[in-house]
Amino acid sequence: MESIVTALPAEFRTVRYDGSRFPGSAAVAARPGLSAGANCQLFAYAVLRHFGLTPPELRSSELWSDTATTVHVPVAQPLDLVLFNATADAYGAHVGVHVGDDAILHLCAEVGHPVVWGAADFAARERYAVLLGAKRVQASPSGSKQVRDRGAALR
């Protein structure tokens, strides 16, 4: 059975971290996509779009408070967004994608390219020590249930 990570095209594994490339930035407007780099949110949203989900192009605090297109979930499932920060404040929170078991795919400045960490890896770093929680992108009328089923099959 193929995992979410291995189901991604090779170019997802070589994206370099660039903090200036976030949703809504001038850098992304001028050069869309991941080839010029991405921050954690831009990368996570691209992963979800690859699997047919339509995440909102929001910064982390906006994502955390959003109720129109995402919902808070008590336990993360594959393809849910997971947020971490140094404090319980969602402003500036780090965003990753839950990919199964205790595994979160994310892009951070510390590593510089996509990596999969477990909860202990985040907890060991002050800037990610607080798990804010998980958000699930709501299924669109176009049939995202099939995408969510695929995510379950990829676990």
Coordinates of N, CA, C and O in Angstrom, one line a residue:
M1 N 0.8 -1.2 0.0 CA 0.0 0.0 0.0 C 0.9 1.2 0.0 O 1.8 1.3 0.8
E2 N 0.6 2.2 -0.9 CA 1.4 3.4 -1.0 C 1.1 4.4 0.1 O -0.1 4.6 0.4
S3 N 2.1 5.1 0.6 CA 1.8 6.1 1.7 C 1.6 7.4 1.0 O 1.9 7.6 -0.2
I4 N 1.0 8.4 1.8 CA 0.8 9.7 1.3 C 2.1 10.3 0.8 O 2.2 10.9 -0.3
V5 N 3.2 10.2 1.5 CA 4.5 10.7 1.2 C 5.0 10.2 -0.1 O 5.4 10.9 -1.0
T6 N 5.0 8.9 -0.3 CA 5.5 8.3 -1.5 C 4.6 8.5 -2.7 O 5.0 8.4 -3.8
A7 N 3.3 8.8 -2.4 CA 2.4 9.1 -3.5 C 2.6 10.5 -4.1 O 2.0 10.8 -5.2
L8 N 3.3 11.3 -3.4 CA 3.6 12.7 -3.9 C 4.6 12.6 -5.1 O 5.6 11.9 -5.0
P9 N 4.5 13.5 -6.1 CA 5.5 13.5 -7.1 C 6.8 13.9 -6.5 O 6.9 14.6 -5.5
A10 N 7.9 13.5 -7.2 CA 9.3 13.8 -6.7 C 9.5 15.3 -6.3 O 10.3 15.6 -5.4
E11 N 9.0 16.2 -7.1 CA 9.2 17.6 -6.9 C 8.8 18.1 -5.5 O 9.3 19.0 -5.0
F12 N 7.8 17.4 -4.9 CA 7.4 17.7 -3.5 C 8.5 17.4 -2.5 O 8.6 18.1 -1.5
R13 N 9.3 16.5 -2.8 CA 10.4 16.1 -1.8 C 11.6 17.0 -1.8 O 12.4 16.9 -0.9
T14 N 11.7 17.9 -2.8 CA 12.9 18.7 -3.0 C 12.5 20.2 -2.8 O 13.4 21.1 -3.1
V15 N 11.3 20.5 -2.4 CA 11.0 21.9 -2.2 C 11.9 22.5 -1.1 O 12.1 21.9 -0.1
R16 N 12.4 23.7 -1.4 CA 13.3 24.3 -0.4 C 12.5 25.3 0.4 O 11.5 25.9 -0.1
Y17 N 12.8 25.4 1.7 CA 12.1 26.4 2.6 C 12.5 27.8 2.2 O 13.7 28.2 2.1
D18 N 11.5 28.7 2.1 CA 11.6 30.1 1.8 C 10.5 30.8 2.5 O 9.4 30.8 2.1
G19 N 10.8 31.4 3.7 CA 9.8 32.1 4.5 C 9.1 33.2 3.8 O 8.0 33.6 4.3
S20 N 9.7 33.8 2.8 CA 9.0 34.9 2.1 C 7.9 34.4 1.1 O 7.2 35.2 0.6
R21 N 7.8 33.1 0.9 CA 6.8 32.5 0.0 C 5.7 31.9 0.8 O 5.7 30.7 1.1
F22 N 4.8 32.7 1.2 CA 3.6 32.3 2.0 C 2.3 32.7 1.2 O 2.4 33.5 0.3
P23 N 1.2 32.0 1.6 CA -0.1 32.4 0.9 C -0.3 33.9 0.9 O -0.3 34.5 1.9
G24 N -0.6 34.4 -0.3 CA -0.9 35.8 -0.4 C 0.3 36.7 -0.6 O 0.1 38.0 -0.8
S25 N 1.5 36.2 -0.5 CA 2.7 37.1 -0.7 C 2.9 37.5 -2.1 O 2.5 36.8 -3.1
A26 N 3.6 38.6 -2.3 CA 3.9 39.1 -3.6 C 4.8 38.1 -4.3 O 4.7 38.0 -5.5
A27 N 5.7 37.4 -3.6 CA 6.6 36.5 -4.2 C 5.9 35.3 -4.8 O 6.2 34.9 -5.9
V28 N 4.8 34.9 -4.2 CA 4.0 33.8 -4.7 C 3.1 34.3 -5.9 O 2.9 33.6 -6.9
A29 N 2.6 35.5 -5.7 CA 1.8 36.1 -6.8 C 2.6 36.2 -8.1 O 2.2 35.9 -9.2
A30 N 3.9 36.6 -7.9 CA 4.8 36.8 -9.1 C 5.2 35.4 -9.7 O 5.4 35.3 -10.9
R31 N 5.4 34.4 -8.8 CA 5.9 33.1 -9.3 C 5.1 32.0 -8.5 O 5.7 31.5 -7.5
P32 N 3.9 31.7 -9.0 CA 3.1 30.7 -8.3 C 3.8 29.3 -8.3 O 4.7 29.0 -9.1
G33 N 3.4 28.4 -7.4 CA 3.9 27.1 -7.3 C 5.0 26.9 -6.3 O 5.3 27.8 -5.5
L34 N 5.6 25.7 -6.3 CA 6.6 25.4 -5.3 C 8.0 25.5 -5.8 O 9.0 25.3 -5.0
S35 N 8.2 25.6 -7.1 CA 9.6 25.5 -7.6 C 10.5 26.6 -7.1 O 11.7 26.3 -7.0
A36 N 10.0 27.7 -6.7 CA 10.9 28.8 -6.1 C 11.0 28.7 -4.6 O 11.6 29.5 -3.9
G37 N 10.4 27.6 -4.0 CA 10.4 27.5 -2.5 C 9.0 27.8 -2.0 O 8.1 28.2 -2.7
A38 N 8.9 27.6 -0.7 CA 7.7 27.7 0.0 C 7.9 27.9 1.5 O 8.9 27.4 2.0
N39 N 6.9 28.4 2.2 CA 6.9 28.3 3.7 C 6.1 27.1 4.0 O 5.6 26.4 3.1
C40 N 5.9 26.8 5.3 CA 5.1 25.6 5.7 C 3.7 25.6 5.2 O 3.2 24.6 4.8
Q41 N 3.0 26.7 5.2 CA 1.6 26.8 4.8 C 1.5 26.5 3.3 O 0.7 25.7 2.9
L42 N 2.2 27.2 2.5 CA 2.2 27.1 1.1 C 2.4 25.6 0.7 O 1.7 25.0 -0.1
F43 N 3.4 25.0 1.4 CA 3.8 23.6 1.1 C 2.6 22.7 1.5 O 2.2 21.8 0.7
A44 N 2.1 22.8 2.7 CA 1.0 22.0 3.2 C -0.2 22.1 2.3 O -0.8 21.1 2.0
Y45 N -0.6 23.3 1.9 CA -1.7 23.5 1.1 C -1.5 22.8 -0.3 O -2.5 22.2 -0.9
A46 N -0.3 22.9 -0.8 CA 0.0 22.2 -2.1 C -0.2 20.7 -2.0 O -0.7 20.1 -2.9
V47 N 0.3 20.2 -0.9 CA 0.1 18.7 -0.6 C -1.4 18.3 -0.7 O -1.8 17.4 -1.3
L48 N -2.2 19.1 0.1 CA -3.6 18.8 0.1 C -4.3 18.9 -1.3 O -5.1 18.1 -1.7
R49 N -3.9 20.0 -2.0 CA -4.4 20.1 -3.4 C -4.0 19.0 -4.3 O -4.8 18.5 -5.1
H50 N -2.8 18.5 -4.1 CA -2.4 17.3 -4.9 C -3.4 16.1 -4.7 O -3.6 15.4 -5.6
F51 N -3.9 16.0 -3.5 CA -4.9 14.9 -3.2 C -6.3 15.3 -3.4 O -7.2 14.6 -3.0
G52 N -6.6 16.4 -4.1 CA -7.9 16.8 -4.4 C -8.7 17.7 -3.4 O -9.8 18.0 -3.6
L53 N -8.0 18.0 -2.3 CA -8.7 18.9 -1.4 C -8.5 20.4 -1.7 O -7.5 20.7 -2.5
T54 N -9.3 21.2 -1.2 CA -9.2 22.7 -1.5 C -9.0 23.5 -0.2 O -10.0 24.0 0.3
P55 N -7.8 23.5 0.3 CA -7.6 24.3 1.5 C -7.7 25.8 1.2 O -7.4 26.3 0.1
P56 N -8.1 26.5 2.2 CA -8.1 28.0 2.1 C -6.7 28.5 2.1 O -5.8 28.0 2.7
E57 N -6.5 29.6 1.4 CA -5.1 30.2 1.3 C -5.0 31.2 2.5 O -5.0 32.4 2.3
L58 N -5.0 30.7 3.7 CA -4.9 31.5 4.9 C -3.6 31.4 5.7 O -3.0 30.3 5.6
R59 N -3.2 32.4 6.4 CA -2.1 32.3 7.3 C -2.5 31.5 8.5 O -3.7 31.3 8.7
S60 N -1.6 31.1 9.3 CA -1.9 30.1 10.4 C -3.0 30.6 11.4 O -3.9 29.9 11.7
S61 N -2.9 31.9 11.8 CA -4.0 32.3 12.8 C -5.3 32.4 12.2 O -6.3 32.1 12.8
E62 N -5.4 32.8 10.9 CA -6.6 32.8 10.1 C -7.2 31.4 9.9 O -8.4 31.2 10.1
L63 N -6.3 30.5 9.6 CA -6.6 29.1 9.4 C -7.2 28.6 10.7 O -8.3 27.9 10.7
W64 N -6.6 28.8 11.8 CA -7.0 28.3 13.1 C -8.4 28.8 13.5 O -9.2 28.1 14.0
S65 N -8.7 30.0 13.1 CA -10.1 30.6 13.5 C -11.1 30.3 12.4 O -12.3 30.5 12.6
D66 N -10.7 29.9 11.2 CA -11.6 29.6 10.1 C -12.6 28.5 10.4 O -12.3 27.5 11.0
T67 N -13.9 28.8 10.1 CA -15.0 27.8 10.3 C -15.7 27.6 9.0 O -16.6 26.7 8.9
A68 N -15.4 28.4 8.0 CA -16.1 28.3 6.7 C -15.6 27.1 5.8 O -16.4 26.5 5.2
T69 N -14.4 26.8 5.9 CA -13.8 25.8 5.0 C -13.1 24.7 5.7 O -12.7 23.7 5.1
T70 N -12.8 24.9 7.0 CA -12.1 23.9 7.8 C -12.9 23.7 9.2 O -13.6 24.6 9.6
V71 N -12.6 22.6 9.8 CA -13.2 22.3 11.1 C -12.1 21.8 12.0 O -11.2 21.1 11.6
H72 N -12.2 22.1 13.3 CA -11.3 21.6 14.3 C -11.6 20.1 14.5 O -12.8 19.8 14.5
V73 N -10.6 19.2 14.6 CA -10.9 17.8 14.9 C -10.1 17.4 16.1 O -8.9 17.9 16.3
P74 N -10.6 16.6 17.0 CA -9.9 16.2 18.2 C -8.8 15.2 17.9 O -7.8 15.2 18.7
V75 N -8.8 14.4 16.9 CA -7.8 13.5 16.5 C -7.5 13.6 15.0 O -8.4 13.5 14.2
A76 N -6.2 13.9 14.7 CA -5.8 14.1 13.3 C -5.9 12.8 12.5 O -5.5 11.8 13.1
Q77 N -6.4 12.9 11.3 CA -6.4 11.8 10.4 C -5.5 12.2 9.2 O -5.2 13.4 9.0
P78 N -5.1 11.2 8.3 CA -4.3 11.6 7.2 C -5.0 12.7 6.4 O -6.2 12.7 6.2
L79 N -4.2 13.6 5.9 CA -4.6 14.8 5.1 C -5.2 15.9 6.0 O -5.8 16.9 5.4
D80 N -5.1 15.8 7.3 CA -5.6 16.9 8.1 C -4.4 17.9 8.3 O -3.2 17.4 8.3
L81 N -4.6 19.1 8.5 CA -3.6 20.1 8.9 C -3.3 20.1 10.4 O -4.3 20.0 11.1
V82 N -2.1 20.1 10.8 CA -1.7 20.1 12.2 C -0.9 21.4 12.5 O 0.0 21.7 11.7
L83 N -1.2 22.1 13.5 CA -0.5 23.3 13.9 C 0.2 23.3 15.2 O -0.3 22.7 16.2
F84 N 1.5 23.8 15.1 CA 2.4 23.8 16.3 C 2.9 25.2 16.5 O 3.0 26.0 15.5
N85 N 3.2 25.6 17.7 CA 3.8 26.9 18.0 C 4.6 26.8 19.3 O 4.5 25.8 20.0
A86 N 5.3 27.9 19.7 CA 6.0 28.0 20.9 C 5.0 28.3 22.1 O 5.3 28.0 23.2
T87 N 3.9 28.8 21.7 CA 2.8 29.2 22.7 C 1.5 28.7 22.2 O 1.4 28.2 21.1
A88 N 0.4 28.9 23.0 CA -0.9 28.5 22.5 C -1.5 29.4 21.6 O -2.7 29.3 21.2
D89 N -0.8 30.5 21.2 CA -1.3 31.5 20.2 C -1.1 30.9 18.8 O 0.0 30.4 18.4
A90 N -2.1 31.0 18.0 CA -2.1 30.5 16.6 C -1.3 31.5 15.7 O -0.9 31.1 14.6
Y91 N -1.1 32.7 16.1 CA -0.3 33.6 15.2 C 1.1 33.1 15.0 O 1.8 32.8 16.0
G92 N 1.5 33.0 13.8 CA 2.8 32.5 13.4 C 3.0 31.0 13.6 O 4.1 30.5 13.6
A93 N 1.9 30.2 13.8 CA 2.0 28.8 14.0 C 2.6 28.1 12.8 O 2.4 28.5 11.7
H94 N 3.2 27.0 13.1 CA 3.8 26.1 12.0 C 2.7 25.1 11.6 O 2.0 24.6 12.4
V95 N 2.6 24.9 10.3 CA 1.6 24.0 9.7 C 2.2 22.9 9.0 O 3.1 23.0 8.2
G96 N 1.7 21.6 9.3 CA 2.1 20.4 8.6 C 0.9 19.6 8.2 O -0.2 20.0 8.5
V97 N 1.2 18.5 7.5 CA 0.1 17.6 7.1 C 0.2 16.3 7.8 O 1.3 15.6 7.7
H98 N -0.8 15.9 8.5 CA -0.8 14.5 9.1 C -0.8 13.5 8.0 O -1.6 13.5 7.1
V99 N 0.1 12.5 8.0 CA 0.2 11.5 7.0 C 0.0 10.1 7.5 O 0.2 9.2 6.7
G100 N -0.4 10.0 8.7 CA -0.7 8.6 9.3 C 0.1 8.4 10.5 O 1.2 8.9 10.7
D101 N -0.5 7.5 11.4 CA 0.1 7.2 12.7 C 0.6 8.4 13.4 O -0.1 9.4 13.5
D102 N 1.9 8.4 13.8 CA 2.5 9.6 14.5 C 3.4 10.3 13.5 O 4.6 10.6 13.8
A103 N 2.9 10.6 12.3 CA 3.7 11.2 11.3 C 3.1 12.5 10.7 O 2.0 12.5 10.3
I104 N 4.0 13.5 10.6 CA 3.5 14.8 10.1 C 4.6 15.2 9.1 O 5.7 15.4 9.4
L105 N 4.1 15.4 7.9 CA 4.9 16.0 6.8 C 4.9 17.5 6.9 O 3.8 18.1 6.9
H106 N 6.1 18.1 6.9 CA 6.1 19.5 6.9 C 7.4 20.1 6.3 O 8.3 19.3 6.0
L107 N 7.4 21.4 6.1 CA 8.6 22.1 5.6 C 9.0 23.2 6.6 O 8.1 24.0 6.9
C108 N 10.2 23.1 7.1 CA 10.6 24.1 8.1 C 12.0 24.6 7.8 O 12.8 23.9 7.1
A109 N 12.3 25.8 8.3 CA 13.6 26.4 8.1 C 14.7 25.6 8.6 O 15.8 25.6 8.1
E110 N 14.5 25.0 9.8 CA 15.5 24.2 10.4 C 16.1 23.1 9.5 O 17.3 22.9 9.5
V111 N 15.3 22.4 8.8 CA 15.7 21.3 7.9 C 16.0 21.8 6.5 O 16.9 21.4 5.8
G112 N 15.1 22.7 6.0 CA 15.3 23.3 4.7 C 14.6 22.6 3.6 O 14.5 23.2 2.5
H113 N 14.1 21.5 3.8 CA 13.3 20.7 2.8 C 12.3 19.9 3.5 O 12.3 19.7 4.8
P114 N 11.3 19.3 2.8 CA 10.2 18.5 3.5 C 10.8 17.3 4.3 O 11.8 16.7 3.9
V115 N 10.2 17.1 5.4 CA 10.6 16.1 6.3 C 9.4 15.5 7.1 O 8.4 16.3 7.2
V116 N 9.4 14.3 7.5 CA 8.3 13.7 8.3 C 8.9 13.6 9.8 O 9.9 13.0 10.0
W117 N 8.1 14.2 10.7 CA 8.5 14.1 12.1 C 7.3 13.5 12.9 O 6.1 13.6 12.4
G118 N 7.6 12.9 14.0 CA 6.6 12.5 14.9 C 6.3 13.6 16.0 O 7.1 14.6 16.0
A119 N 5.4 13.4 16.8 CA 5.0 14.4 17.9 C 6.2 14.7 18.8 O 6.4 15.8 19.2
A120 N 7.0 13.7 19.1 CA 8.2 13.9 20.0 C 9.2 14.8 19.3 O 9.9 15.6 20.0
D121 N 9.3 14.7 18.0 CA 10.3 15.6 17.3 C 9.9 17.1 17.4 O 10.7 17.9 17.6
F122 N 8.6 17.3 17.3 CA 8.1 18.7 17.5 C 8.2 19.1 19.0 O 8.7 20.2 19.2
A123 N 7.8 18.3 19.9 CA 7.9 18.6 21.3 C 9.3 18.9 21.8 O 9.5 19.7 22.7
A124 N 10.3 18.4 21.2 CA 11.7 18.6 21.5 C 12.2 19.9 21.1 O 13.3 20.3 21.5
R125 N 11.5 20.7 20.3 CA 11.9 22.0 19.9 C 11.0 23.1 20.4 O 9.8 23.0 20.2
E126 N 11.6 24.0 21.1 CA 10.8 25.1 21.7 C 9.8 25.8 20.8 O 8.7 26.0 21.2
R127 N 10.3 26.0 19.6 CA 9.4 26.8 18.7 C 8.1 26.0 18.2 O 7.2 26.5 17.7
Y128 N 8.2 24.6 18.4 CA 7.0 23.8 18.1 C 6.5 23.0 19.3 O 5.7 22.1 19.1
A129 N 6.9 23.4 20.5 CA 6.5 22.6 21.7 C 5.0 22.5 22.0 O 4.6 21.5 22.6
V130 N 4.3 23.4 21.5 CA 2.8 23.4 21.8 C 2.0 22.9 20.6 O 2.1 23.6 19.5
L131 N 1.4 21.8 20.7 CA 0.5 21.3 19.6 C -0.8 22.1 19.8 O -1.6 21.8 20.8
L132 N -1.2 22.9 18.9 CA -2.4 23.7 18.9 C -3.6 22.7 18.6 O -4.6 22.8 19.2
G133 N -3.4 21.9 17.6 CA -4.4 20.9 17.3 C -4.5 20.7 15.8 O -3.5 21.1 15.0
A134 N -5.6 20.1 15.3 CA -5.7 19.8 13.9 C -6.9 20.4 13.3 O -8.0 20.6 14.0
K135 N -6.8 20.7 12.0 CA -8.0 21.2 11.2 C -8.2 20.3 10.0 O -7.2 19.9 9.4
R136 N -9.4 20.1 9.7 CA -9.7 19.2 8.5 C -10.4 20.1 7.5 O -11.4 20.9 7.8
V137 N -9.9 20.1 6.3 CA -10.5 20.8 5.2 C -11.9 20.1 4.9 O -11.9 18.9 4.7
Q138 N -12.9 20.9 4.9 CA -14.3 20.3 4.6 C -14.3 19.8 3.2 O -13.8 20.4 2.3
A139 N -15.1 18.7 3.0 CA -15.2 18.2 1.6 C -16.0 19.2 0.8 O -16.9 19.8 1.2
S140 N -15.6 19.3 -0.5 CA -16.3 20.2 -1.4 C -17.4 19.4 -2.1 O -17.4 18.2 -2.1
P141 N -18.4 20.1 -2.6 CA -19.5 19.4 -3.3 C -19.0 18.5 -4.5 O -19.7 17.7 -4.9
S142 N -17.8 18.7 -4.9 CA -17.3 18.0 -6.1 C -16.8 16.6 -5.8 O -16.3 15.9 -6.7
G143 N -16.9 16.2 -4.6 CA -16.6 14.8 -4.3 C -15.3 14.5 -3.5 O -14.7 13.5 -3.7
S144 N -15.0 15.4 -2.6 CA -13.8 15.2 -1.8 C -13.8 14.0 -0.9 O -12.9 13.6 -0.3
K145 N -15.0 13.4 -0.7 CA -15.1 12.2 0.1 C -14.3 11.1 -0.5 O -13.6 10.4 0.2
Q146 N -14.2 11.1 -1.8 CA -13.4 10.1 -2.5 C -11.9 10.4 -2.2 O -11.1 9.4 -2.0
V147 N -11.6 11.6 -2.1 CA -10.2 12.0 -1.7 C -9.9 11.5 -0.3 O -8.8 10.9 0.0
R148 N -10.8 11.8 0.6 CA -10.6 11.4 2.0 C -10.5 9.9 2.1 O -9.7 9.4 2.8
D149 N -11.3 9.2 1.3 CA -11.2 7.7 1.3 C -9.8 7.3 0.8 O -9.2 6.3 1.3
R150 N -9.3 8.0 -0.2 CA -8.0 7.7 -0.8 C -6.9 7.9 0.3 O -6.0 7.1 0.5
G151 N -7.1 9.0 1.1 CA -6.1 9.2 2.2 C -6.2 8.1 3.2 O -5.1 7.7 3.7
A152 N -7.3 7.6 3.5 CA -7.4 6.5 4.4 C -6.7 5.2 3.8 O -6.1 4.5 4.5
A153 N -6.9 5.0 2.5 CA -6.3 3.9 1.9 C -4.8 4.0 1.8 O -4.1 3.0 1.7
L154 N -4.3 5.2 1.8 CA -2.8 5.4 1.7 C -2.1 5.3 3.1 O -0.9 5.3 3.1
R155 N -2.9 5.1 4.2 CA -2.2 5.0 5.5 C -1.3 3.8 5.6 O -1.5 2.8 5.0

